[in-house]
């Protein structure tokens, strides 16, 4: 038998021409979004002021199983995709595990992460609708970078509300977003009511993803021919990100492999939902039964310690309410170096699947994550983003379990991105100044107490 | 006819198993290195105190045409190679050129550049010889990162002398090198005689590549079982880097293409020498006649304005002397954002080929380079390193000439790396504070006046 290559690249012919919509195969659908104005389920039309029409449709479409990827998006994908499926031979050897470890590496593009997969789609549909500008928020900066690349390519002006902590910590992220012509504003800012309200209470607020979302949405709905785009959480984003899992599955099939365990880091759920999509399909349709594991930071544990409840997607409480695992939209996560995983909620699709027992979740502490990141870098020569390193941590832990039991399991994890803009975090780990913060039950209770009341639905 | 894909990846089976040694096909060889102690041509043995034996052999071997790549190095290559050959469809479209533009992208590894190709080889041979440590210098930080990755993988302690200007400008480069366990010292430093001598004259010296080389060599020769490794200029480095050109040629052949013009940026010559190797072979053996173009910064114009003369490879004048295009080892290039191209000399092999008319050279100014870099980033979604952007500038200029003449030329250029650690430079370009420095003839004359005198050889 010939050896499986280190890196498996699909040919352009093998690349998926359709995204896969997980909802079409779910036994029970996620509960509908609630319009906070009416207290009733939101309609597609309710979303038009915020999202462009095609994306509002994708958001609500629970039926269409496969969605054609428009030609122009396929062409863009070919600039940086297929991403490689990599056999981690050297990591396996270093761990001395009988497990076979594969990872899908999404970091080989200038955004440094998988975020570009949905950014291209969202910028494309905005252009098709003839919109004049877009707004968004960014935490760690990966989404902002990705969207600025896409908007620059399609010629759409973009304003990015960047969480102030990141804005200050990552000046180079700001610079790269500006290289692609986008405008970057530190959030909370004085440019919106949501921002001003937060600054009144705390002029030194470092901001949060939820707060930046409020500002970006407010600007979108108050600016003519402007819409808002979001890089995670939403159903439409999971649809676009399914390209990750679809490519992974085709690549694994080409070498006669199938994962026993699929592992992804989980912030809002964009990578995780994309990576697991076709494997979850197999699970939902009874074709296979892989374990599916979400890994989240112990400092922001929405799946492992959150409530499954209706909540706002933003701190300013201007978005529709979604049923999801949440720490409460007022929960302010501690400063943590996995910037992309500091969201109070979780994708409603993933929340429902987790709730219904199709998925496991674990939380990991920051120093353990960086320990895994450095170990991985030394053996696989890729410097991972802190977010991605959450999945590495759990993949290593599972591989070490195999070492104990002697089981030759096949592990697939998502390596969502690179850590080139996260060297402050690596520095903190290396010089020993990094600490592990885990919220107390009392901390969490405050967030739960502030969950919205919806007459007849959530009292 | 089916369309040529955007990205061409070789399979592992197609990957080269041997490096190619350009010297074996040169009609006239480069003049031999001179031992400054004896004033006579240096022997392989003369190099043993500085380089490990196998590398000293490769440095002097003008005969062996193809050198087997050891298995362990091939295995390491498979972690990040093959690198893609990319058809720049979107750049072509944006320029409106009939030219077909291809680029070989070497930035998809954590070092962010092609430097890893030689770093792996040099660390491997050091390990094979049982050495206990290595030293090197780094300018922009790409080489230091690459070597730290390789040394970490093979378990060899490494000390990196980093040009002080870069050390201060690029703290994150330092951090990433330290992540891979190497020790980083700002050069000039107090740890060596060479460093102390420079600091006595100018305590605020920002350093230079030549000075950092002196420090690294001095430390290597005064430390037991320690050797020095260099990321460019040397014949051995060009040998290892031939993997770039060999892969490019196989990929182009697979789509029935052959370049009319091959373009590479040129600092010490490592990327250029590697990229052009098999195409230059065709030229030397009369099989084909592509144009081969070296692109250097106008601020450090060794090929276009330097002298073809014997010179030291370092500022401290402790290395052997090589016959090369040089600005004089005392030439201190102006602060420039293409850190990797600020070397006073040029690979002796490339110098000889240029001298004998096999190669062209152009110099380009910094702001023009960044203009090309930003244009490229917006259309091809890869943020290039400033060094690499020199080649982009000239590739664009050649493509625009084709637009005027209507010629459908095939252009191949080397995209050596990514610019994630160069955002200070991008910032300066974007805010308009970047300037173009070009040395005057009088500036250059000072460097030429200080060229070494060698009785009977160079008076």
Coordinates of C-alpha atoms in Angstrom, one line a residue, chain B:
Chain B
X1 CA -8.9 23.2 -24.5
X2 CA -9.5 23.0 -20.8
X3 CA -8.6 26.0 -18.8
X4 CA -5.3 26.1 -16.9
X5 CA -6.1 25.9 -13.2
X6 CA -5.4 28.8 -10.9
X7 CA -3.0 26.8 -8.7
X8 CA -0.8 23.9 -9.8
X9 CA 0.5 21.6 -7.1
X10 CA 2.8 18.8 -7.8
X11 CA 2.1 15.4 -6.3
X12 CA 4.7 14.0 -3.9
X13 CA 5.8 11.7 -6.6
X14 CA 6.4 14.6 -8.9
X15 CA 8.5 16.5 -6.4
X16 CA 12.2 16.7 -7.2
X17 CA 14.5 14.2 -5.4
X18 CA 17.7 16.0 -6.3
X19 CA 18.9 19.6 -6.2
X20 CA 20.5 21.1 -9.3
X21 CA 23.9 22.6 -9.2
X22 CA 24.1 25.4 -11.7
X23 CA 27.9 25.5 -11.6
X24 CA 28.1 22.1 -13.4
X25 CA 26.7 23.8 -16.6
X26 CA 28.5 27.1 -16.5
X27 CA 30.9 27.7 -19.3
X28 CA 33.1 29.8 -17.0
X29 CA 33.0 29.2 -13.3
X30 CA 32.9 32.0 -10.7
X31 CA 36.4 33.0 -9.5
X32 CA 37.4 31.0 -6.4
X33 CA 37.0 32.4 -2.9
X34 CA 40.2 33.9 -1.5
X35 CA 41.4 33.1 2.0
X36 CA 42.2 36.5 3.5
X37 CA 44.9 35.0 5.7
X38 CA 47.0 33.5 2.9
X39 CA 45.8 35.6 -0.1
X40 CA 45.4 32.2 -1.9
X41 CA 42.2 30.5 -3.1
X42 CA 40.4 28.9 -0.2
X43 CA 40.1 25.1 0.0
X44 CA 37.2 23.0 1.3
X45 CA 39.2 22.4 4.4
X46 CA 39.7 26.2 5.0
X47 CA 35.9 26.3 5.4
X48 CA 35.6 23.6 8.0
X49 CA 35.9 25.9 11.0
X50 CA 33.0 27.9 9.8
X51 CA 30.7 25.4 7.9
X52 CA 29.9 21.8 8.6
X53 CA 31.8 19.5 6.3
X54 CA 29.0 18.5 3.9
X55 CA 28.1 22.1 3.4
X56 CA 31.7 23.1 2.9
X57 CA 31.8 20.4 0.2
X58 CA 28.7 21.7 -1.5
X59 CA 30.1 25.2 -1.4
X60 CA 33.2 24.1 -3.4
X61 CA 31.7 21.4 -5.6
X62 CA 31.6 22.8 -9.1
X63 CA 31.2 19.4 -10.7
X64 CA 28.2 17.4 -9.4
X65 CA 25.3 18.4 -11.5
X66 CA 22.5 16.8 -9.4
X67 CA 22.8 16.3 -5.6
X68 CA 20.5 13.8 -3.9
X69 CA 18.2 15.4 -1.4
X70 CA 18.5 13.3 1.8
X71 CA 15.4 11.4 2.8
X72 CA 14.9 13.4 6.0
X73 CA 15.0 16.7 4.2
X74 CA 12.6 15.4 1.6
X75 CA 10.3 14.4 4.4
X76 CA 10.5 17.9 5.9
X77 CA 9.9 19.5 2.5
X78 CA 6.7 17.5 2.3
X79 CA 5.4 19.3 5.4
X80 CA 5.1 22.6 3.5
X81 CA 6.0 21.8 -0.2
X82 CA 5.2 21.6 -3.0
X83 CA 4.6 25.3 -3.1
X84 CA 1.9 26.3 -5.6
X85 CA 2.6 27.7 -9.0
X86 CA -0.2 30.2 -9.4
X87 CA -1.7 31.7 -12.6
X88 CA -2.4 35.3 -11.8
X89 CA -5.7 35.5 -13.7
X90 CA -7.0 38.4 -11.7
X91 CA -3.8 40.4 -11.9
X92 CA -3.8 39.9 -15.7
X93 CA -7.4 41.0 -15.9
X94 CA -6.8 44.1 -13.7
X95 CA -3.8 45.1 -15.9
X96 CA -5.7 44.3 -19.2
X97 CA -2.6 42.6 -20.5
X98 CA -2.4 39.8 -23.0
X99 CA 0.6 38.4 -21.1
X100 CA 0.2 35.2 -19.1
X101 CA 1.5 35.8 -15.6
X102 CA 2.6 32.9 -13.3
X103 CA 4.1 33.1 -9.9
X104 CA 5.7 30.6 -7.7
X105 CA 4.5 31.3 -4.1
X106 CA 6.9 30.4 -1.4
X107 CA 5.2 32.2 1.5
X108 CA 2.9 29.4 2.7
X109 CA 5.0 28.3 5.6
X110 CA 5.6 29.8 9.0
X111 CA 8.9 31.4 8.1
X112 CA 6.8 33.3 5.5
X113 CA 9.4 32.8 2.8
X114 CA 11.5 30.5 0.7
X115 CA 14.3 30.6 3.3
X116 CA 13.0 27.4 4.9
X117 CA 14.3 25.4 1.9
X118 CA 17.9 26.0 2.8
X119 CA 17.4 26.2 6.5
X120 CA 16.2 22.6 6.7
X121 CA 19.1 21.4 4.7
X122 CA 21.7 23.3 6.8
X123 CA 20.2 22.2 10.1
X124 CA 20.0 18.6 8.9
X125 CA 23.7 18.4 7.9
X126 CA 24.7 20.0 11.2
X127 CA 22.7 17.4 13.1
X128 CA 24.3 14.6 11.0
X129 CA 27.7 15.9 11.9
X130 CA 26.8 15.9 15.6
X131 CA 27.2 19.6 16.1
X132 CA 26.1 21.1 19.4
X133 CA 24.9 24.5 18.2
X134 CA 24.6 26.9 15.3
X135 CA 24.8 30.7 14.8
X136 CA 23.4 32.9 12.1
X137 CA 22.3 36.4 11.4
X138 CA 19.0 37.7 10.2
X139 CA 17.9 41.0 8.6
X140 CA 14.2 41.2 8.0
X141 CA 13.8 38.1 10.1
X142 CA 12.6 35.6 7.5
X143 CA 15.9 33.6 7.6
X144 CA 16.0 33.7 11.4
X145 CA 12.5 32.4 11.6
X146 CA 13.2 29.7 9.0
X147 CA 16.3 28.5 10.7
X148 CA 14.8 28.5 14.1
X149 CA 12.0 26.2 12.8
X150 CA 14.5 23.8 11.3
X151 CA 16.8 23.8 14.3
X152 CA 13.9 23.3 16.7
X153 CA 12.7 20.3 14.5
X154 CA 16.2 18.7 14.5
X155 CA 16.9 19.7 18.1
X156 CA 19.9 22.0 17.6
X157 CA 20.3 25.1 19.8
X158 CA 20.6 28.3 17.7
X159 CA 21.7 31.8 18.3
X160 CA 20.5 34.5 15.9
X161 CA 22.2 37.9 15.5
X162 CA 19.4 40.2 14.4
X163 CA 20.2 43.5 12.7
X164 CA 19.3 46.0 15.5
X165 CA 17.0 48.1 13.2
X166 CA 14.9 45.0 12.6
X167 CA 15.2 43.9 16.2
X168 CA 13.6 47.2 17.2
X169 CA 11.1 47.5 14.3
X170 CA 9.9 43.9 14.4
X171 CA 9.5 42.7 18.0
X172 CA 7.1 40.0 16.7
X173 CA 9.7 38.5 14.5
X174 CA 11.9 38.1 17.5
X175 CA 8.9 36.5 19.4
X176 CA 8.3 34.0 16.7
X177 CA 12.0 33.0 16.6
X178 CA 11.9 32.6 20.3
X179 CA 8.8 30.4 20.0
X180 CA 11.0 28.0 18.2
X181 CA 13.5 28.1 21.1
X182 CA 16.3 30.2 19.4
X183 CA 18.2 32.9 21.3
X184 CA 18.0 36.4 19.6
X185 CA 20.7 39.0 20.1
X186 CA 20.5 42.6 18.6
X187 CA 23.5 43.3 16.4
X188 CA 25.9 45.1 16.9
X189 CA 26.2 43.6 20.4
X190 CA 28.7 43.4 23.2
X191 CA 29.0 39.6 22.8
X192 CA 31.7 39.7 20.1
X193 CA 34.8 41.7 19.1
X194 CA 33.2 42.7 15.8
X195 CA 30.2 44.0 17.5
X196 CA 32.2 45.9 20.2
X197 CA 34.4 47.5 17.5
X198 CA 31.3 48.9 15.7
X199 CA 29.7 50.1 18.9
X200 CA 32.9 51.9 19.9
X201 CA 32.7 54.0 16.8
X202 CA 28.9 54.4 16.8
X203 CA 27.1 53.4 20.0
X204 CA 23.8 54.0 18.3
X205 CA 24.5 51.9 15.2
X206 CA 21.4 50.3 13.8
X207 CA 23.6 47.5 12.4
X208 CA 23.7 45.8 9.0
X209 CA 23.6 42.4 7.6
X210 CA 27.3 42.4 7.1
X211 CA 27.9 43.3 10.7
X212 CA 25.5 40.6 12.0
X213 CA 27.3 38.1 9.8
X214 CA 30.7 39.1 11.4
X215 CA 29.2 38.5 14.9
X216 CA 27.6 35.2 14.0
X217 CA 30.8 33.9 12.3
X218 CA 33.0 35.0 15.2
X219 CA 30.8 33.3 17.7
X220 CA 30.7 30.1 15.6
X221 CA 34.5 29.8 15.3
X222 CA 35.1 30.6 19.0
X223 CA 32.6 28.1 20.3
X224 CA 33.3 24.4 20.4
X225 CA 31.3 22.2 18.1
X226 CA 29.4 25.2 16.8
X227 CA 29.2 26.3 13.2
X228 CA 27.8 29.2 11.2
X229 CA 25.0 29.1 8.7
X230 CA 24.0 31.7 6.1
X231 CA 20.7 32.1 4.3
X232 CA 21.8 33.6 1.1
X233 CA 24.8 34.5 -1.2
X234 CA 26.5 31.1 -0.8
X235 CA 26.7 28.5 -3.5
X236 CA 25.3 25.9 -1.2
X237 CA 22.2 28.0 -0.6
X238 CA 21.6 28.4 -4.3
X239 CA 21.9 24.6 -4.6
X240 CA 19.2 24.1 -1.9
X241 CA 17.0 26.8 -3.4
X242 CA 17.0 25.1 -6.8
X243 CA 14.0 23.2 -5.5
X244 CA 12.0 26.4 -6.3
X245 CA 12.9 26.5 -9.9
X246 CA 12.8 22.7 -10.4
X247 CA 9.2 22.5 -9.1
X248 CA 8.3 25.5 -11.2
X249 CA 9.6 24.0 -14.3
X250 CA 7.8 20.6 -13.7
X251 CA 4.6 22.5 -13.0
X252 CA 4.9 24.6 -16.1
X253 CA 5.7 21.6 -18.2
X254 CA 2.6 19.9 -16.9
X255 CA 0.5 22.6 -18.5
X256 CA 2.7 22.9 -21.6
X257 CA 4.0 26.3 -20.7
X258 CA 7.5 27.7 -20.7
X259 CA 8.4 31.2 -19.5
X260 CA 9.6 33.9 -21.9
X261 CA 10.7 36.0 -18.9
X262 CA 11.8 34.8 -15.5
X263 CA 11.8 37.5 -12.8
X264 CA 13.1 37.4 -9.3
X265 CA 14.0 39.8 -6.5
X266 CA 17.7 39.9 -5.7
X267 CA 19.3 40.6 -2.3
X268 CA 22.0 38.1 -1.8
X269 CA 20.5 36.0 -4.6
X270 CA 19.1 32.9 -2.8
X271 CA 15.6 33.1 -4.2
X272 CA 16.7 34.4 -7.6
X273 CA 19.4 31.7 -8.0
X274 CA 16.9 29.0 -7.0
X275 CA 14.1 30.1 -9.2
X276 CA 16.1 30.6 -12.3
X277 CA 18.3 27.5 -11.9
X278 CA 16.7 25.1 -14.4
X279 CA 15.8 27.9 -16.8
X280 CA 19.4 29.1 -16.7
X281 CA 20.5 25.5 -17.4
X282 CA 18.4 25.6 -20.6
X283 CA 20.0 28.8 -21.5
X284 CA 23.6 27.6 -20.8
X285 CA 23.0 24.4 -22.7
X286 CA 21.3 26.1 -25.6
X287 CA 17.9 24.4 -25.1
X288 CA 15.9 27.6 -24.6
X289 CA 16.6 31.3 -24.3
X290 CA 14.3 32.9 -21.7
X291 CA 15.0 36.4 -20.5
X292 CA 16.1 36.3 -16.9
X293 CA 15.7 39.5 -14.8
X294 CA 17.1 40.3 -11.4
X295 CA 15.2 43.1 -9.5
X296 CA 17.0 45.0 -6.8
X297 CA 16.2 48.0 -4.7
X298 CA 17.5 51.4 -6.0
X299 CA 18.7 52.0 -2.5
X300 CA 21.1 49.0 -2.5
X301 CA 21.9 48.5 -6.2
X302 CA 24.8 45.9 -6.2
X303 CA 24.2 44.5 -9.7
X304 CA 23.1 47.7 -11.4
X305 CA 25.6 50.1 -9.9
X306 CA 28.1 47.9 -8.0
X307 CA 31.7 46.8 -9.0
X308 CA 32.5 43.3 -10.0
X309 CA 35.4 42.7 -7.6
X310 CA 36.7 40.7 -4.7
X311 CA 35.2 41.7 -1.4
X312 CA 34.5 40.4 2.1
X313 CA 31.1 38.9 2.7
X314 CA 30.8 40.7 6.0
X315 CA 31.5 44.1 7.5
X316 CA 34.0 42.8 10.0
X317 CA 36.2 41.4 7.2
X318 CA 36.6 38.0 8.8
X319 CA 35.0 35.8 6.1
X320 CA 36.8 34.6 2.9
X321 CA 36.7 37.1 0.0
X322 CA 34.4 36.4 -2.9
X323 CA 34.4 37.8 -6.5
X324 CA 31.0 39.4 -6.8
X325 CA 29.0 42.5 -7.7
X326 CA 29.4 44.6 -4.5
X327 CA 28.9 48.1 -3.1
X328 CA 31.8 47.5 -0.8
X329 CA 31.4 45.7 2.6
X330 CA 31.6 49.0 4.3
X331 CA 28.5 50.3 2.4
X332 CA 25.7 50.9 4.9
X333 CA 22.4 50.8 3.0
X334 CA 19.9 53.4 4.0
X335 CA 17.0 52.4 6.2
X336 CA 14.7 50.7 3.7
X337 CA 11.7 48.5 4.1
X338 CA 12.9 45.7 2.0
X339 CA 15.1 44.4 4.8
X340 CA 16.0 41.2 3.1
X341 CA 17.5 43.0 0.1
X342 CA 19.9 45.2 2.0
X343 CA 23.1 43.2 1.4
X344 CA 26.2 44.9 0.0
X345 CA 27.1 42.0 -2.4
X346 CA 25.5 39.4 -4.6
X347 CA 25.9 35.6 -5.0
X348 CA 29.2 34.9 -6.8
X349 CA 27.3 32.5 -9.2
X350 CA 24.7 35.1 -10.1
X351 CA 27.4 37.8 -10.3
X352 CA 29.4 35.8 -12.8
X353 CA 26.3 34.9 -14.9
X354 CA 25.3 38.6 -15.0
X355 CA 28.8 39.6 -15.9
X356 CA 28.8 37.1 -18.7
X357 CA 25.6 38.5 -20.1
X358 CA 23.2 35.6 -19.2
X359 CA 21.0 37.8 -17.0
X360 CA 19.6 41.3 -16.9
X361 CA 19.2 43.5 -13.8
X362 CA 16.9 46.4 -13.0
X363 CA 16.6 48.5 -9.9
X364 CA 13.3 49.9 -8.6
X365 CA 12.4 52.6 -6.1
X366 CA 10.6 51.8 -2.8
X367 CA 7.3 53.6 -3.3
X368 CA 6.9 52.1 -6.8
X369 CA 7.5 48.7 -5.2
X370 CA 4.8 49.3 -2.6
X371 CA 2.4 50.6 -5.2
X372 CA 2.8 47.2 -7.0
X373 CA 2.5 45.3 -3.7
X374 CA -0.9 46.9 -2.8
X375 CA -2.2 46.5 -6.3
X376 CA -1.2 42.9 -6.3
X377 CA -2.8 42.3 -2.8
X378 CA -6.1 43.7 -3.9
X379 CA -6.3 41.6 -7.0
X380 CA -4.6 38.3 -6.0
X381 CA -5.5 38.5 -2.2
X382 CA -1.9 37.7 -1.1
X383 CA -0.1 40.4 0.9
X384 CA 3.4 40.2 -0.4
X385 CA 6.6 40.8 1.5
X386 CA 8.3 44.0 0.4
X387 CA 11.2 42.0 -0.9
X388 CA 8.9 39.9 -3.1
X389 CA 7.1 43.0 -4.3
X390 CA 10.3 44.0 -6.2
X391 CA 9.6 41.1 -8.5
X392 CA 5.9 42.0 -8.7
X393 CA 6.8 45.6 -9.8
X394 CA 8.9 44.4 -12.7
X395 CA 6.4 41.6 -13.6
X396 CA 3.7 44.3 -13.8
X397 CA 6.0 46.5 -15.9
X398 CA 6.7 43.7 -18.3
X399 CA 3.0 42.8 -18.5
X400 CA 2.2 46.4 -19.3
X401 CA 4.8 46.5 -22.1
X402 CA 3.0 43.4 -23.5
X403 CA -0.2 45.4 -23.3
X404 CA 1.3 48.1 -25.5
X405 CA 2.9 45.7 -28.0
X406 CA 0.1 43.1 -27.9
X407 CA 2.6 40.3 -27.2
X408 CA 1.2 37.3 -25.4
X409 CA 4.4 36.6 -23.4
X410 CA 4.6 34.1 -20.6
X411 CA 6.0 35.7 -17.4
X412 CA 7.1 33.7 -14.4
X413 CA 8.1 35.5 -11.2
X414 CA 9.0 34.4 -7.7
X415 CA 6.7 35.5 -4.9
X416 CA 9.2 34.7 -2.1
X417 CA 7.0 35.5 0.9
X418 CA 4.3 37.3 2.8
X419 CA 4.3 40.7 4.4
X420 CA 2.6 40.0 7.7
X421 CA 5.6 41.3 9.7
X422 CA 6.0 44.3 7.4
X423 CA 2.9 46.3 8.3
X424 CA 5.1 49.2 9.6
X425 CA 6.3 49.5 6.0
X426 CA 2.8 49.3 4.5
X427 CA 1.6 51.9 7.0
X428 CA 4.4 54.2 5.9
X429 CA 3.4 53.7 2.3
X430 CA -0.3 54.2 3.0
X431 CA 0.1 57.4 5.0
X432 CA 2.5 58.9 2.5
X433 CA 5.5 59.1 4.8
X434 CA 7.6 56.6 2.7
X435 CA 10.4 58.1 0.7
X436 CA 12.7 56.9 -2.0
X437 CA 16.4 57.0 -1.2
X438 CA 18.9 56.4 -4.0
X439 CA 22.6 56.6 -3.1
X440 CA 24.7 59.2 -5.0
X441 CA 27.7 58.3 -7.0
X442 CA 29.8 59.8 -4.2
X443 CA 28.1 57.6 -1.6
X444 CA 28.9 54.5 -3.7
X445 CA 32.5 55.7 -4.3
X446 CA 33.2 55.5 -0.6
X447 CA 32.3 51.9 -0.6
X448 CA 34.4 51.1 -3.7
X449 CA 37.4 52.9 -2.2
X450 CA 37.4 50.5 0.7
X451 CA 37.4 47.3 -1.4
X452 CA 40.2 45.0 -0.2
X453 CA 43.6 44.9 -2.0
X454 CA 44.9 41.4 -2.7
X455 CA 48.5 41.3 -4.0
X456 CA 48.6 39.8 -7.6
X457 CA 44.8 39.6 -7.8
X458 CA 43.2 42.9 -7.0
X459 CA 45.6 45.8 -6.5

